[in-house]
PDB file of C-alpha atoms in Angstrom:
ATOM      1  CA  UNK U   1      22.283  -4.798 -20.166  1.00 40.00           C
ATOM      2  CA  UNK U   2      21.156  -8.157 -19.036  1.00 45.00           C
ATOM      3  CA  UNK U   3      22.838 -10.112 -16.606  1.00 38.00           C
ATOM      4  CA  UNK U   4      25.857 -12.288 -17.963  1.00 45.00           C
ATOM      5  CA  UNK U   5      26.103 -16.318 -17.375  1.00 34.00           C
ATOM      6  CA  UNK U   6      28.309 -15.688 -14.128  1.00 34.00           C
ATOM      7  CA  UNK U   7      25.674 -13.433 -12.652  1.00 36.00           C
ATOM      8  CA  UNK U   8      22.802 -15.152 -13.478  1.00 36.00           C
ATOM      9  CA  UNK U   9      24.501 -18.338 -11.993  1.00 35.00           C
ATOM     10  CA  UNK U  10      25.520 -15.989  -8.772  1.00 41.00           C
ATOM     11  CA  UNK U  11      21.910 -14.775  -8.384  1.00 66.00           C
ATOM     12  CA  UNK U  12      20.435 -18.366  -8.818  1.00 75.00           C
ATOM     13  CA  UNK U  13      22.750 -19.787  -6.182  1.00 83.00           C
ATOM     14  CA  UNK U  14      22.096 -17.000  -3.718  1.00 88.00           C
ATOM     15  CA  UNK U  15      18.219 -17.059  -4.237  1.00 91.00           C
ATOM     16  CA  UNK U  16      18.320 -20.853  -3.525  1.00 92.00           C
ATOM     17  CA  UNK U  17      20.433 -20.374  -0.184  1.00 94.00           C
ATOM     18  CA  UNK U  18      17.791 -17.570   0.589  1.00 95.00           C
ATOM     19  CA  UNK U  19      14.824 -19.964   0.116  1.00 94.00           C
ATOM     20  CA  UNK U  20      16.573 -22.847   1.911  1.00 95.00           C
ATOM     21  CA  UNK U  21      17.274 -20.820   4.813  1.00 96.00           C
ATOM     22  CA  UNK U  22      13.691 -19.269   5.027  1.00 96.00           C
ATOM     23  CA  UNK U  23      12.389 -22.736   5.465  1.00 95.00           C
ATOM     24  CA  UNK U  24      14.982 -23.638   7.901  1.00 96.00           C
ATOM     25  CA  UNK U  25      14.488 -20.525   9.958  1.00 96.00           C
ATOM     26  CA  UNK U  26      10.678 -20.868   9.746  1.00 95.00           C
ATOM     27  CA  UNK U  27      10.599 -24.739  10.920  1.00 94.00           C
ATOM     28  CA  UNK U  28      13.387 -24.533  13.337  1.00 93.00           C
ATOM     29  CA  UNK U  29      13.722 -20.674  14.517  1.00 92.00           C
ATOM     30  CA  UNK U  30      16.667 -18.631  14.530  1.00 90.00           C
ATOM     31  CA  UNK U  31      18.749 -20.142  17.556  1.00 89.00           C
ATOM     32  CA  UNK U  32      17.925 -23.830  16.256  1.00 94.00           C
ATOM     33  CA  UNK U  33      19.375 -23.237  12.900  1.00 95.00           C
ATOM     34  CA  UNK U  34      22.577 -23.794  11.782  1.00 95.00           C
ATOM     35  CA  UNK U  35      24.574 -23.297   8.471  1.00 95.00           C
ATOM     36  CA  UNK U  36      24.833 -26.676   8.603  1.00 95.00           C
ATOM     37  CA  UNK U  37      20.994 -27.266   8.297  1.00 96.00           C
ATOM     38  CA  UNK U  38      20.675 -24.973   5.557  1.00 96.00           C
ATOM     39  CA  UNK U  39      23.471 -26.525   3.721  1.00 95.00           C
ATOM     40  CA  UNK U  40      21.510 -29.970   4.159  1.00 95.00           C
ATOM     41  CA  UNK U  41      18.444 -28.252   2.920  1.00 94.00           C
ATOM     42  CA  UNK U  42      20.439 -27.415  -0.104  1.00 91.00           C
ATOM     43  CA  UNK U  43      21.959 -30.695  -0.384  1.00 90.00           C
ATOM     44  CA  UNK U  44      25.126 -28.711  -0.708  1.00 89.00           C
ATOM     45  CA  UNK U  45      28.137 -27.534   1.339  1.00 90.00           C
ATOM     46  CA  UNK U  46      28.674 -24.866   3.841  1.00 90.00           C
ATOM     47  CA  UNK U  47      31.254 -23.388   1.764  1.00 90.00           C
ATOM     48  CA  UNK U  48      28.643 -22.565  -0.911  1.00 91.00           C
ATOM     49  CA  UNK U  49      26.694 -20.374   1.736  1.00 93.00           C
ATOM     50  CA  UNK U  50      29.535 -18.944   3.193  1.00 92.00           C
ATOM     51  CA  UNK U  51      30.602 -17.780  -0.129  1.00 89.00           C
ATOM     52  CA  UNK U  52      27.659 -15.433  -0.235  1.00 90.00           C
ATOM     53  CA  UNK U  53      26.980 -14.809   3.536  1.00 91.00           C
ATOM     54  CA  UNK U  54      29.755 -14.258   6.328  1.00 89.00           C
ATOM     55  CA  UNK U  55      27.569 -15.502   9.160  1.00 88.00           C
ATOM     56  CA  UNK U  56      24.143 -17.074  10.014  1.00 90.00           C
ATOM     57  CA  UNK U  57      23.049 -13.374  11.289  1.00 87.00           C
ATOM     58  CA  UNK U  58      23.870 -11.981   7.839  1.00 89.00           C
ATOM     59  CA  UNK U  59      21.921 -14.880   5.912  1.00 93.00           C
ATOM     60  CA  UNK U  60      19.201 -14.348   8.351  1.00 92.00           C
ATOM     61  CA  UNK U  61      19.081 -10.362   8.214  1.00 89.00           C
ATOM     62  CA  UNK U  62      19.179 -10.961   4.001  1.00 92.00           C
ATOM     63  CA  UNK U  63      15.934 -13.409   4.318  1.00 94.00           C
ATOM     64  CA  UNK U  64      14.202 -10.639   6.444  1.00 92.00           C
ATOM     65  CA  UNK U  65      15.232  -7.854   3.776  1.00 92.00           C
ATOM     66  CA  UNK U  66      14.126  -9.774   0.887  1.00 94.00           C
ATOM     67  CA  UNK U  67      10.920 -10.781   2.546  1.00 94.00           C
ATOM     68  CA  UNK U  68      10.114  -6.884   2.851  1.00 94.00           C
ATOM     69  CA  UNK U  69      11.185  -6.322  -0.667  1.00 93.00           C
ATOM     70  CA  UNK U  70       8.654  -9.091  -1.612  1.00 94.00           C
ATOM     71  CA  UNK U  71       6.109  -7.017   0.207  1.00 95.00           C
ATOM     72  CA  UNK U  72       7.061  -3.619  -1.173  1.00 95.00           C
ATOM     73  CA  UNK U  73       7.269  -5.212  -4.727  1.00 94.00           C
ATOM     74  CA  UNK U  74       3.664  -6.636  -4.261  1.00 96.00           C
ATOM     75  CA  UNK U  75       2.351  -3.290  -3.121  1.00 95.00           C
ATOM     76  CA  UNK U  76       3.935  -1.235  -5.877  1.00 94.00           C
ATOM     77  CA  UNK U  77       1.652  -1.328  -8.530  1.00 93.00           C
ATOM     78  CA  UNK U  78      -1.118  -0.239  -6.432  1.00 94.00           C
ATOM     79  CA  UNK U  79       0.380   2.709  -4.974  1.00 88.00           C
ATOM     80  CA  UNK U  80      -0.898   4.862  -7.822  1.00 88.00           C
ATOM     81  CA  UNK U  81      -4.509   3.606  -7.289  1.00 89.00           C
ATOM     82  CA  UNK U  82      -7.045   5.944  -7.115  1.00 91.00           C
ATOM     83  CA  UNK U  83     -10.400   5.883  -4.982  1.00 92.00           C
ATOM     84  CA  UNK U  84     -11.224   6.566  -1.485  1.00 94.00           C
ATOM     85  CA  UNK U  85      -8.783   5.550   1.400  1.00 95.00           C
ATOM     86  CA  UNK U  86     -11.158   2.371   2.425  1.00 95.00           C
ATOM     87  CA  UNK U  87     -11.318   1.198  -0.829  1.00 95.00           C
ATOM     88  CA  UNK U  88      -7.442   1.307  -1.267  1.00 96.00           C
ATOM     89  CA  UNK U  89      -6.791  -0.269   1.822  1.00 97.00           C
ATOM     90  CA  UNK U  90      -8.940  -3.141   1.048  1.00 96.00           C
ATOM     91  CA  UNK U  91      -6.874  -3.931  -2.085  1.00 97.00           C
ATOM     92  CA  UNK U  92      -3.595  -3.336  -0.183  1.00 98.00           C
ATOM     93  CA  UNK U  93      -4.951  -5.330   2.590  1.00 98.00           C
ATOM     94  CA  UNK U  94      -5.685  -8.335   0.188  1.00 98.00           C
ATOM     95  CA  UNK U  95      -2.593  -8.141  -1.349  1.00 98.00           C
ATOM     96  CA  UNK U  96      -0.703  -8.390   1.887  1.00 98.00           C
ATOM     97  CA  UNK U  97      -2.316 -11.176   3.252  1.00 98.00           C
ATOM     98  CA  UNK U  98      -1.731 -13.089  -0.282  1.00 98.00           C
ATOM     99  CA  UNK U  99       2.031 -12.385   0.779  1.00 97.00           C
ATOM    100  CA  UNK U 100       1.694 -13.846   4.260  1.00 97.00           C
ATOM    101  CA  UNK U 101       0.468 -16.922   2.506  1.00 97.00           C
ATOM    102  CA  UNK U 102       2.427 -17.460  -0.510  1.00 95.00           C
ATOM    103  CA  UNK U 103       5.730 -16.212   0.827  1.00 96.00           C
ATOM    104  CA  UNK U 104       4.987 -17.476   4.373  1.00 96.00           C
ATOM    105  CA  UNK U 105       8.578 -18.868   5.118  1.00 96.00           C
ATOM    106  CA  UNK U 106      10.064 -15.289   4.596  1.00 95.00           C
ATOM    107  CA  UNK U 107       7.272 -13.410   6.348  1.00 96.00           C
ATOM    108  CA  UNK U 108       7.737 -15.736   9.409  1.00 95.00           C
ATOM    109  CA  UNK U 109      11.515 -14.658   9.289  1.00 94.00           C
ATOM    110  CA  UNK U 110      10.356 -10.965   9.229  1.00 92.00           C
ATOM    111  CA  UNK U 111       8.347 -11.443  12.346  1.00 91.00           C
ATOM    112  CA  UNK U 112      10.949 -13.325  14.230  1.00 89.00           C
ATOM    113  CA  UNK U 113      13.409 -10.599  13.356  1.00 82.00           C
ATOM    114  CA  UNK U 114      10.816  -7.998  14.662  1.00 77.00           C
ATOM    115  CA  UNK U 115      10.926  -9.996  18.018  1.00 76.00           C
ATOM    116  CA  UNK U 116      14.466 -10.291  18.203  1.00 73.00           C
ATOM    117  CA  UNK U 117      14.990  -6.456  17.541  1.00 66.00           C
ATOM    118  CA  UNK U 118      12.457  -5.913  20.388  1.00 62.00           C
ATOM    119  CA  UNK U 119      14.088  -8.237  23.153  1.00 66.00           C
ATOM    120  CA  UNK U 120      17.309  -6.958  21.812  1.00 64.00           C
ATOM    121  CA  UNK U 121      20.044  -8.552  19.698  1.00 60.00           C
ATOM    122  CA  UNK U 122      22.754 -10.056  21.183  1.00 60.00           C
ATOM    123  CA  UNK U 123      25.561  -8.408  19.271  1.00 69.00           C
ATOM    124  CA  UNK U 124      26.357  -4.825  18.114  1.00 75.00           C
ATOM    125  CA  UNK U 125      26.354  -6.235  14.614  1.00 71.00           C
ATOM    126  CA  UNK U 126      23.199  -8.031  14.622  1.00 71.00           C
ATOM    127  CA  UNK U 127      21.627  -4.843  16.530  1.00 73.00           C
ATOM    128  CA  UNK U 128      22.744  -2.689  13.747  1.00 75.00           C
ATOM    129  CA  UNK U 129      21.470  -4.956  11.026  1.00 74.00           C
ATOM    130  CA  UNK U 130      17.943  -5.274  12.974  1.00 75.00           C
ATOM    131  CA  UNK U 131      17.553  -1.741  13.424  1.00 80.00           C
ATOM    132  CA  UNK U 132      18.003  -1.096   9.888  1.00 80.00           C
ATOM    133  CA  UNK U 133      15.381  -4.021   8.818  1.00 83.00           C
ATOM    134  CA  UNK U 134      13.023  -2.811  11.564  1.00 84.00           C
ATOM    135  CA  UNK U 135      12.917   0.802  10.038  1.00 87.00           C
ATOM    136  CA  UNK U 136      12.150  -0.820   6.676  1.00 89.00           C
ATOM    137  CA  UNK U 137       8.969  -2.585   8.090  1.00 89.00           C
ATOM    138  CA  UNK U 138       8.151   0.452  10.045  1.00 91.00           C
ATOM    139  CA  UNK U 139       7.873   2.662   6.534  1.00 93.00           C
ATOM    140  CA  UNK U 140       6.141  -0.422   5.255  1.00 95.00           C
ATOM    141  CA  UNK U 141       3.298  -0.255   8.082  1.00 95.00           C
ATOM    142  CA  UNK U 142       3.167   3.508   7.550  1.00 96.00           C
ATOM    143  CA  UNK U 143       1.559   2.857   4.105  1.00 96.00           C
ATOM    144  CA  UNK U 144      -1.330   1.291   6.108  1.00 97.00           C
ATOM    145  CA  UNK U 145      -1.482   3.470   8.905  1.00 97.00           C
ATOM    146  CA  UNK U 146      -2.029   6.342   6.417  1.00 97.00           C
ATOM    147  CA  UNK U 147      -4.665   4.520   4.679  1.00 97.00           C
ATOM    148  CA  UNK U 148      -6.825   3.916   7.844  1.00 98.00           C
ATOM    149  CA  UNK U 149      -6.234   7.394   9.323  1.00 98.00           C
ATOM    150  CA  UNK U 150      -7.761   8.616   6.224  1.00 97.00           C
ATOM    151  CA  UNK U 151     -10.621   6.180   6.286  1.00 96.00           C
ATOM    152  CA  UNK U 152     -11.561   7.187   9.752  1.00 96.00           C
ATOM    153  CA  UNK U 153     -11.649  10.606   8.626  1.00 96.00           C
ATOM    154  CA  UNK U 154     -14.071  10.119   5.899  1.00 94.00           C
ATOM    155  CA  UNK U 155     -16.379   7.967   8.335  1.00 94.00           C
ATOM    156  CA  UNK U 156     -15.684   4.628   6.781  1.00 95.00           C
ATOM    157  CA  UNK U 157     -13.809   3.457   9.651  1.00 97.00           C
ATOM    158  CA  UNK U 158     -14.492   3.685  13.533  1.00 96.00           C
ATOM    159  CA  UNK U 159     -11.806   3.491  16.189  1.00 97.00           C
ATOM    160  CA  UNK U 160     -10.358   5.305  18.771  1.00 96.00           C
ATOM    161  CA  UNK U 161      -6.606   4.940  18.960  1.00 97.00           C
ATOM    162  CA  UNK U 162      -4.786   4.752  15.591  1.00 97.00           C
ATOM    163  CA  UNK U 163      -1.543   3.248  16.857  1.00 96.00           C
ATOM    164  CA  UNK U 164      -3.718   0.513  18.733  1.00 97.00           C
ATOM    165  CA  UNK U 165      -5.766   0.118  15.792  1.00 97.00           C
ATOM    166  CA  UNK U 166      -2.854  -0.491  13.181  1.00 96.00           C
ATOM    167  CA  UNK U 167      -1.056  -2.778  15.587  1.00 95.00           C
ATOM    168  CA  UNK U 168      -4.492  -5.164  15.747  1.00 97.00           C
ATOM    169  CA  UNK U 169      -5.074  -4.958  12.300  1.00 98.00           C
ATOM    170  CA  UNK U 170      -1.564  -6.120  11.469  1.00 97.00           C
ATOM    171  CA  UNK U 171      -1.939  -8.894  13.899  1.00 97.00           C
ATOM    172  CA  UNK U 172      -4.814 -10.043  12.130  1.00 98.00           C
ATOM    173  CA  UNK U 173      -3.425  -9.562   8.461  1.00 98.00           C
ATOM    174  CA  UNK U 174      -0.405 -11.128   9.443  1.00 97.00           C
ATOM    175  CA  UNK U 175      -1.960 -14.206  11.160  1.00 97.00           C
ATOM    176  CA  UNK U 176      -1.652 -16.705   8.504  1.00 97.00           C
ATOM    177  CA  UNK U 177       1.799 -16.929   8.996  1.00 96.00           C
ATOM    178  CA  UNK U 178       1.216 -18.738  12.299  1.00 95.00           C
ATOM    179  CA  UNK U 179      -1.776 -20.976  11.392  1.00 96.00           C
ATOM    180  CA  UNK U 180      -1.746 -21.584   7.718  1.00 96.00           C
ATOM    181  CA  UNK U 181      -0.566 -24.481   5.958  1.00 93.00           C
ATOM    182  CA  UNK U 182      -1.308 -25.703   2.444  1.00 92.00           C
ATOM    183  CA  UNK U 183      -3.554 -28.663   2.181  1.00 92.00           C
ATOM    184  CA  UNK U 184      -3.714 -31.542  -0.225  1.00 94.00           C
ATOM    185  CA  UNK U 185      -5.634 -30.476  -3.343  1.00 95.00           C
ATOM    186  CA  UNK U 186      -5.857 -26.688  -2.291  1.00 95.00           C
ATOM    187  CA  UNK U 187      -6.728 -24.587  -5.252  1.00 96.00           C
ATOM    188  CA  UNK U 188      -6.087 -20.779  -5.820  1.00 96.00           C
ATOM    189  CA  UNK U 189      -9.693 -20.236  -5.176  1.00 97.00           C
ATOM    190  CA  UNK U 190      -9.199 -21.708  -1.724  1.00 97.00           C
ATOM    191  CA  UNK U 191      -6.464 -19.547  -0.968  1.00 97.00           C
ATOM    192  CA  UNK U 192      -8.571 -16.319  -1.748  1.00 97.00           C
ATOM    193  CA  UNK U 193     -11.333 -17.626   0.076  1.00 97.00           C
ATOM    194  CA  UNK U 194      -8.960 -17.562   3.084  1.00 97.00           C
ATOM    195  CA  UNK U 195      -7.565 -14.165   2.051  1.00 98.00           C
ATOM    196  CA  UNK U 196     -11.240 -12.528   1.982  1.00 97.00           C
ATOM    197  CA  UNK U 197     -11.748 -13.927   5.409  1.00 97.00           C
ATOM    198  CA  UNK U 198      -8.963 -12.490   6.829  1.00 98.00           C
ATOM    199  CA  UNK U 199      -9.422  -9.114   5.586  1.00 98.00           C
ATOM    200  CA  UNK U 200     -12.835  -9.136   6.205  1.00 97.00           C
ATOM    201  CA  UNK U 201     -12.021  -9.751  10.043  1.00 97.00           C
ATOM    202  CA  UNK U 202      -9.272  -6.692   9.788  1.00 98.00           C
ATOM    203  CA  UNK U 203     -12.009  -4.720   8.269  1.00 98.00           C
ATOM    204  CA  UNK U 204     -14.437  -5.273  11.291  1.00 96.00           C
ATOM    205  CA  UNK U 205     -11.678  -4.772  13.758  1.00 97.00           C
ATOM    206  CA  UNK U 206     -11.074  -1.166  12.172  1.00 97.00           C
ATOM    207  CA  UNK U 207     -14.953  -0.583  12.591  1.00 96.00           C
ATOM    208  CA  UNK U 208     -15.646  -0.911   9.024  1.00 93.00           C
ATOM    209  CA  UNK U 209     -19.260  -1.337   8.213  1.00 77.00           C
ATOM    210  CA  UNK U 210     -21.180  -3.860   5.854  1.00 61.00           C
ATOM    211  CA  UNK U 211     -22.177  -1.665   2.760  1.00 55.00           C
ATOM    212  CA  UNK U 212     -18.638   0.597   2.933  1.00 50.00           C
ATOM    213  CA  UNK U 213     -16.452  -2.097   1.555  1.00 51.00           C
ATOM    214  CA  UNK U 214     -16.780  -1.930  -2.175  1.00 47.00           C
TER     215      UNK U 214
END
């Protein structure tokens, strides 16, 4: 059964709130963003937001969760991909960087949430929320960790410490959330050129050699 009119309206309203919240958190940070800010971005009332979310922490956590859901959904069609690990890694990395660019506000919130988790969220409720979300992100990271470990075993990657390599790889692949901004007249081809450059940097950081990246 499809969603009814009421359910579609609620789903649309919730999505609009999350989009606005992602932009606000991205631009202002968590501490400097208020529910009033999100309401202004929506050109709506705080009541509309509180109808869906009990607090700013709950709203932030949901933006984090949706950002990770977007990443999992983008990778899902590739999970059954055949081929050697280094070849699969390159395709997975491409899709990941595309997500960092095209859903940048949500992905910046994911990064903020991880930082907040690492320094310790201020309330028990927030700590419980971030613990769950951090585990979701860790499982996502393990997908790439497995691929680069397999790639090292086949001789296509050359690095010493798996954990260090995985962290440095993600620093490169995630980097567009810090420096990318859309340019006037930018085309999809321009974005794909950026993605290719980021993926190549990460590839070389893993010790990938020229001629083994296809």
